[in-house]
CSV table of C-alpha atoms (C1' of nucleotides) in Angstrom, one decimal:
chain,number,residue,atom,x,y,z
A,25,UNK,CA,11.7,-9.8,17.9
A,26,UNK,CA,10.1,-11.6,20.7
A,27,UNK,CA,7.2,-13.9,19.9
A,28,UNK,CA,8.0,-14.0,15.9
A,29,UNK,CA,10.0,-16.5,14.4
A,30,UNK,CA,11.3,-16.7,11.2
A,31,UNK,CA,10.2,-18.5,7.7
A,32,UNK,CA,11.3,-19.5,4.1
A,33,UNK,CA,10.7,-17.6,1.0
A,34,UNK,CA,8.3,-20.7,0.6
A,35,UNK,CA,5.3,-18.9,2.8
A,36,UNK,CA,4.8,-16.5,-0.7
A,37,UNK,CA,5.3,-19.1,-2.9
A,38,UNK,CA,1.7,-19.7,-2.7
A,39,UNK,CA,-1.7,-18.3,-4.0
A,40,UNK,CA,-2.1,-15.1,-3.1
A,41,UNK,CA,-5.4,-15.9,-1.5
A,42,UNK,CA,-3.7,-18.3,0.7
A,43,UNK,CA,-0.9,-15.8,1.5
A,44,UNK,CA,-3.0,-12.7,1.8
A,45,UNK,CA,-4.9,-14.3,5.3
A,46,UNK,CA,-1.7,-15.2,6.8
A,47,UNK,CA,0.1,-12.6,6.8
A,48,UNK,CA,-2.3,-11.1,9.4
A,49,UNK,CA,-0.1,-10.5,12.8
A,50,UNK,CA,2.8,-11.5,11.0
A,51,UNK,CA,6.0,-9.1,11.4
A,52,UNK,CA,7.5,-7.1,8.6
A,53,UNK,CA,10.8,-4.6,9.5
A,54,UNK,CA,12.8,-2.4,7.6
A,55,UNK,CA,16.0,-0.8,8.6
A,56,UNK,CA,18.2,2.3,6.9
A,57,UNK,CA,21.0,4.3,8.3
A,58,UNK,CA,17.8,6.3,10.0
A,59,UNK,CA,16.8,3.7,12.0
A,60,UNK,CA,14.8,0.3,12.0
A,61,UNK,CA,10.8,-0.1,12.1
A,62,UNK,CA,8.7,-3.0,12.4
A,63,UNK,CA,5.0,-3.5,12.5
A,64,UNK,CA,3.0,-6.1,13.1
A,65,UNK,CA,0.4,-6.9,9.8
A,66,UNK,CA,-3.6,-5.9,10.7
A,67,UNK,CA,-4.2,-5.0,7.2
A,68,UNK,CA,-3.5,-6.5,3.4
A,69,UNK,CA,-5.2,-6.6,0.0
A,70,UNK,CA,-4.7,-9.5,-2.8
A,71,UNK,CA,-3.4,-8.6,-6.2
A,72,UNK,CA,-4.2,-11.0,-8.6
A,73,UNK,CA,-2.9,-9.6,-12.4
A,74,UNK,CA,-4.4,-10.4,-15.1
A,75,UNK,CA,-7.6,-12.1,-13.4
A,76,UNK,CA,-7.7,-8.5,-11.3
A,77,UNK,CA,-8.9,-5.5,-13.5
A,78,UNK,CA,-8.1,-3.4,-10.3
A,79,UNK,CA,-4.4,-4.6,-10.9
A,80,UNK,CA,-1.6,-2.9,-11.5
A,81,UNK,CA,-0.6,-6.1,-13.6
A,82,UNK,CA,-3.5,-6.0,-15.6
A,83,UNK,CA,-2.6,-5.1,-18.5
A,84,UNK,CA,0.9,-6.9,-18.6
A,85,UNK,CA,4.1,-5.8,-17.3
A,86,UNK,CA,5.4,-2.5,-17.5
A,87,UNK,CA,9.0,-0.8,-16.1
A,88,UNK,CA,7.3,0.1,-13.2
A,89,UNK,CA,5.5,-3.3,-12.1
A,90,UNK,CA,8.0,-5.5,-13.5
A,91,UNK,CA,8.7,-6.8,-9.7
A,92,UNK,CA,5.5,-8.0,-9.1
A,93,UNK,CA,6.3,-10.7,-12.2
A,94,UNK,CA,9.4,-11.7,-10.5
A,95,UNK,CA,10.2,-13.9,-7.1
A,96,UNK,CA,7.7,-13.8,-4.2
A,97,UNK,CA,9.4,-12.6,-1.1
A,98,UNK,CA,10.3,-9.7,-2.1
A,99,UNK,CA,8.8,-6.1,-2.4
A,100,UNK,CA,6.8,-4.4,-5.3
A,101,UNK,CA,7.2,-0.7,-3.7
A,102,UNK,CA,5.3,2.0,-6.2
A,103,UNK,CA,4.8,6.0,-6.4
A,104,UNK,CA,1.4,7.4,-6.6
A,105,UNK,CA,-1.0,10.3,-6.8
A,106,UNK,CA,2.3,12.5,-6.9
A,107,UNK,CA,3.2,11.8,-2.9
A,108,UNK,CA,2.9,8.2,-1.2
A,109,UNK,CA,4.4,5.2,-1.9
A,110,UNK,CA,3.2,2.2,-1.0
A,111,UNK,CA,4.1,-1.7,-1.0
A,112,UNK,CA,3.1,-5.1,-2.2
A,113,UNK,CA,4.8,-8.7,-0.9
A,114,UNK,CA,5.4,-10.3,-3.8
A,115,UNK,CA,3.6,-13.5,-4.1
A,116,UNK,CA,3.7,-17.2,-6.3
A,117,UNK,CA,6.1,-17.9,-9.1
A,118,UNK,CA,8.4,-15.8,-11.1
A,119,UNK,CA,5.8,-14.8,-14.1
A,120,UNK,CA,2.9,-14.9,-11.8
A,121,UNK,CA,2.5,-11.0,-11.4
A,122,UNK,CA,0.6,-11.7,-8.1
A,123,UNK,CA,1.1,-9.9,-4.5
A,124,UNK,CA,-0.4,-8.6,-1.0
A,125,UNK,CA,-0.5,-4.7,-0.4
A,126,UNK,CA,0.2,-3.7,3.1
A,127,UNK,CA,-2.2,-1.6,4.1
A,128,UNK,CA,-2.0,-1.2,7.6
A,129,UNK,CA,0.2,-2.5,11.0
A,130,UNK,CA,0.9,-1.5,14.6
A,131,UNK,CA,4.2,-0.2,15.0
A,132,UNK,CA,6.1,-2.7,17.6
A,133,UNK,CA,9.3,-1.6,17.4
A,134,UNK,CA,10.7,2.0,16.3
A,135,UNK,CA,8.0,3.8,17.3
A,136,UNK,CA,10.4,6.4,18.1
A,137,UNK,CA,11.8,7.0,14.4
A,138,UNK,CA,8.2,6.3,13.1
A,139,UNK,CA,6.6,9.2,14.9
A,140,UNK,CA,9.6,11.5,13.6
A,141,UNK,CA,9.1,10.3,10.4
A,142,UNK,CA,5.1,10.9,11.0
A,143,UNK,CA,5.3,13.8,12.0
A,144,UNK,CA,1.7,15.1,10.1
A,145,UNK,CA,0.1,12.0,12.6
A,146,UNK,CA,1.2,13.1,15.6
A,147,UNK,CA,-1.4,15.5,16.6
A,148,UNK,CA,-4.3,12.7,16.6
A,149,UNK,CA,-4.6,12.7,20.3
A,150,UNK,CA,-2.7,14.1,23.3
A,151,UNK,CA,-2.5,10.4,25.2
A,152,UNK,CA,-3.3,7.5,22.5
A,153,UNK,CA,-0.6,6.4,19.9
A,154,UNK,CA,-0.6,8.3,16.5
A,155,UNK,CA,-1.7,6.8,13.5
A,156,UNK,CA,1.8,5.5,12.2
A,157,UNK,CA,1.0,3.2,9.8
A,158,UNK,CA,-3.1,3.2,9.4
A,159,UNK,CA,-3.2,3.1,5.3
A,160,UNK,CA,-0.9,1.9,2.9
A,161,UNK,CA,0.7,5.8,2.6
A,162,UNK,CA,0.8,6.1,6.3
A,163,UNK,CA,2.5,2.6,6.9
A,164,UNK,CA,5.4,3.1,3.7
A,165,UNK,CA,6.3,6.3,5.7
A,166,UNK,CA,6.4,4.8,8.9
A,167,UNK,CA,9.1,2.3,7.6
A,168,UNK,CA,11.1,4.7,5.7
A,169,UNK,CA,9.8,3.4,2.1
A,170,UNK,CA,11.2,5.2,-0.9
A,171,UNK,CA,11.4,3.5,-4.3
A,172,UNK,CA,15.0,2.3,-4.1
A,173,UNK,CA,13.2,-0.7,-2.4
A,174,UNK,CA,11.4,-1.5,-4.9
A,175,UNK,CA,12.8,-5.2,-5.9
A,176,UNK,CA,14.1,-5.5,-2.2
A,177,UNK,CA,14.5,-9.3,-0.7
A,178,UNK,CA,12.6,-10.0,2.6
A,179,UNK,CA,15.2,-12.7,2.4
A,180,UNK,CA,18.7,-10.4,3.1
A,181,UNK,CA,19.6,-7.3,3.2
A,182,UNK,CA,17.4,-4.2,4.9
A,183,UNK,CA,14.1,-6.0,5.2
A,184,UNK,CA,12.9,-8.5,7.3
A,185,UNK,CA,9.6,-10.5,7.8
A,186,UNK,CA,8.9,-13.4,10.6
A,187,UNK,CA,5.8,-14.9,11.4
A,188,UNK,CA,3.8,-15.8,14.8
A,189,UNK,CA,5.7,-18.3,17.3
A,190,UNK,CA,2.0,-19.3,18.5
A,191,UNK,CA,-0.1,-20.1,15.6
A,192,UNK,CA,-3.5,-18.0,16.8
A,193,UNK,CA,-6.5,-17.9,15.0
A,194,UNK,CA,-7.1,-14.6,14.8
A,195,UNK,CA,-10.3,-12.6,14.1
A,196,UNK,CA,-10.9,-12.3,10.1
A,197,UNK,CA,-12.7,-9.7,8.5
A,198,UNK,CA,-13.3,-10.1,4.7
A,199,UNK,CA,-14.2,-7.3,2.6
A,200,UNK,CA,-14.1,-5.2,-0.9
A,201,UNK,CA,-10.6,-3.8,-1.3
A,202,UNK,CA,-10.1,0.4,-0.6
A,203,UNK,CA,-9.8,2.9,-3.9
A,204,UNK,CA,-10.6,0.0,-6.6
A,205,UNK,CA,-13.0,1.1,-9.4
A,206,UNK,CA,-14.8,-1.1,-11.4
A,207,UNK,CA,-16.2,-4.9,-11.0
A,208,UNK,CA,-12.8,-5.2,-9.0
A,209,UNK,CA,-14.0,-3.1,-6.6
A,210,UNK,CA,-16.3,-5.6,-5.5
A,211,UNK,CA,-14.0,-8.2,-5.2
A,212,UNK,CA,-13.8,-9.4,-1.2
A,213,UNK,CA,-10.2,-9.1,-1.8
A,214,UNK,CA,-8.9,-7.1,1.6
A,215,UNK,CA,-8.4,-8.7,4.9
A,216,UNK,CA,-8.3,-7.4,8.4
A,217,UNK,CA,-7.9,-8.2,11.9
A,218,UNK,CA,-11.5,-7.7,12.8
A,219,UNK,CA,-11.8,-4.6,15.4
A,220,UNK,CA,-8.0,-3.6,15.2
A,221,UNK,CA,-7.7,-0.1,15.8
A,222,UNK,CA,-5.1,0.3,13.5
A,223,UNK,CA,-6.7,-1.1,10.6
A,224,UNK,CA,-7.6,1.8,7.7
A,225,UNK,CA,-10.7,4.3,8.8
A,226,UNK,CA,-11.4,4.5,4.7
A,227,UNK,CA,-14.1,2.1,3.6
A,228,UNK,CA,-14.9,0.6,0.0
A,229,UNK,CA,-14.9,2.9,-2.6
A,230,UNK,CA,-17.6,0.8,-4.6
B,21,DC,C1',5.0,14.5,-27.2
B,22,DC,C1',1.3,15.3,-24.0
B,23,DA,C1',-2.8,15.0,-21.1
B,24,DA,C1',-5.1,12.4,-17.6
B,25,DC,C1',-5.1,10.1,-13.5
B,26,DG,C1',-4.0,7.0,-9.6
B,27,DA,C1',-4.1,0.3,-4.9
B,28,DT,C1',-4.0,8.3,-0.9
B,29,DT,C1',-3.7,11.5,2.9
B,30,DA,C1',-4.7,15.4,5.7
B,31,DA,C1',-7.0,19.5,6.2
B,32,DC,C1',-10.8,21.6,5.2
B,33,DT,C1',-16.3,22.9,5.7
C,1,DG,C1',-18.5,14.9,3.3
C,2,DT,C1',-15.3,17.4,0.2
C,3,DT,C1',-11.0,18.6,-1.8
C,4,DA,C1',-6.2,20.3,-2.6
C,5,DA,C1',-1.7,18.6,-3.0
C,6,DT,C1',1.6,16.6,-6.4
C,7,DC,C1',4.2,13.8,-10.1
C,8,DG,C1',5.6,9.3,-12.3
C,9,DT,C1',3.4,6.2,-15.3
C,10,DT,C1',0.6,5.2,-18.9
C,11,DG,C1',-1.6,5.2,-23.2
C,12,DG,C1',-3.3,7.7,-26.8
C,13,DT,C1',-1.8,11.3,-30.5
DNA sequence: CCAACGATTAACT
DNA sequence: GTTAATCGTTGGT
C-alpha cells in the first residue's frame, strides 16, 4: 500500500496510551476468500483492564476476552448486542489485558467489496462515499470481521497493519470514550483525527 | 438454569 | 431524539 510501511509487533508492546495515539492514520487490512479491505485508522479507544471499570477485562479474564490477556499485535474481535462485532489491537505484555478498539477508518482500498458488504450504508448520499466503516460495527463489517478472528496475528496470516512512511503530526482530538457507563465514561480515553469525516457521528454517552 | 444486558446500528418520529 | 433488532456472555440463583 503506497505511502505505509511496515512495523514490528514492538509498536503494541507499549502502553496502551502510547499506542492508542499512533495508530491514528495508520493502515490496518484484512483479506478472506471474499476479498481484501483496508482502512486507514481516524478513530480508536484505550482499554486498560483492571484500572478500566468500562473494560471488558475488568473483572478478570473470561473465555471470551481471553485474547486481550495474550500477545499485543494481534486482534481481540467480540459479539455484541446480538448483531455487531467489533475489534480491539491487542496491546503490552502477555497478562496485560490491555488494547485499542477501532472505531472508525476511511476505506482505501476495497471499497468495492466494502460497499457490498455495506450494503444498509449505501443509501447515505447519491455522490459522497458511504459510511463504510464510521463506528466500530460499521468498520468490523467493512473488513469482513466475524469471530473466527478473534486471536488473529497482525503479524501473518489474513491481517495486515503498516504504519505512515512520513511521520505527520496529525490533528488530535481527545475525548470521553462512546457507550461507557459509569466513572469510565469520563475517562478522555478515545482519540480522533480532529474534523475527519469519517470519524463516529455518536458522541459521549456520559 | 435463567434473566439481563451490552465498547451498536439504522430506521423511525 | 427515540427505539427495535438480536444473541452470546455473564453472573446470580
Amino acid at each position: 500500500m503506497d505511502g505505509f510501511i511496515p512495523v514490528s509487533r514492538v509498536f503494541f508492546e507499549r502502553n496502551v496510551f502510547d499506542v492508542a495515539p499512533t495508530l491514528l492514520g495508520c493502515y490496518l487490512e484484512r483479506s478472506d476468500s471474499s476479498g481484501t479491505v483496508g482502512i486507514r485508522i481516524t478513530e480508536v479507544e484505550a482499554y486498560a483492564g483492571e484500572r478500566d471499570p468500562g473494560a471488558h477485562a475488568y473483572r478478570g479474564q473470561t473465555a471470551r476476552n481471553a485474547t486481550m490477556f495474550g500477545a499485543a499485535g494481534h486482534v481481540y474481535c467480540y459479539f455484541t448486542y446480538g448483531l455487531h462485532h467489533a475489534i480491539n489491537l491487542v496491546t503490552n505484555r502477555v497478562g496485560v489485558p490491555y488494547g485499542c478498539l477501532i472505531r472508525a477508518g476511511e476505506v482505501i482500498r476495497g471499497e468495492g467489496v466494502a460497499r457490498v458488504r455495506r450494503e444498509s450504508a449505501r443509501r447515505v448520499h447519491p455522490v459522497l462515499p458511504p459510511d463504510l466503516a464510521r463506528g466500530p460495527g460499521s468498520l468490523a463489517q467493512a473488513l469482513g470481521v466475524t469471530l473466527l478472528d478473534n486471536g488473529a496475528d497482525l503479524f501473518g496470516g489474513n491481517w495486515r497493519f503498516l504504519v505512515p512512511e512520513q511521520q505527520t503530526a496529525l490533528p488530535v482530538t481527545i475525548g470521553p470514550r462512546v457507550g461507557v457507563r459509569g466513572v469510565a465514561g469520563t475517562f478522555p480515553w478515545r482519540y480522533w483525527i480532529s474534523g475527519d469525516p469519517t470519524v463516529s457521528r455518536y458522541r459521549s454517552s456520559i
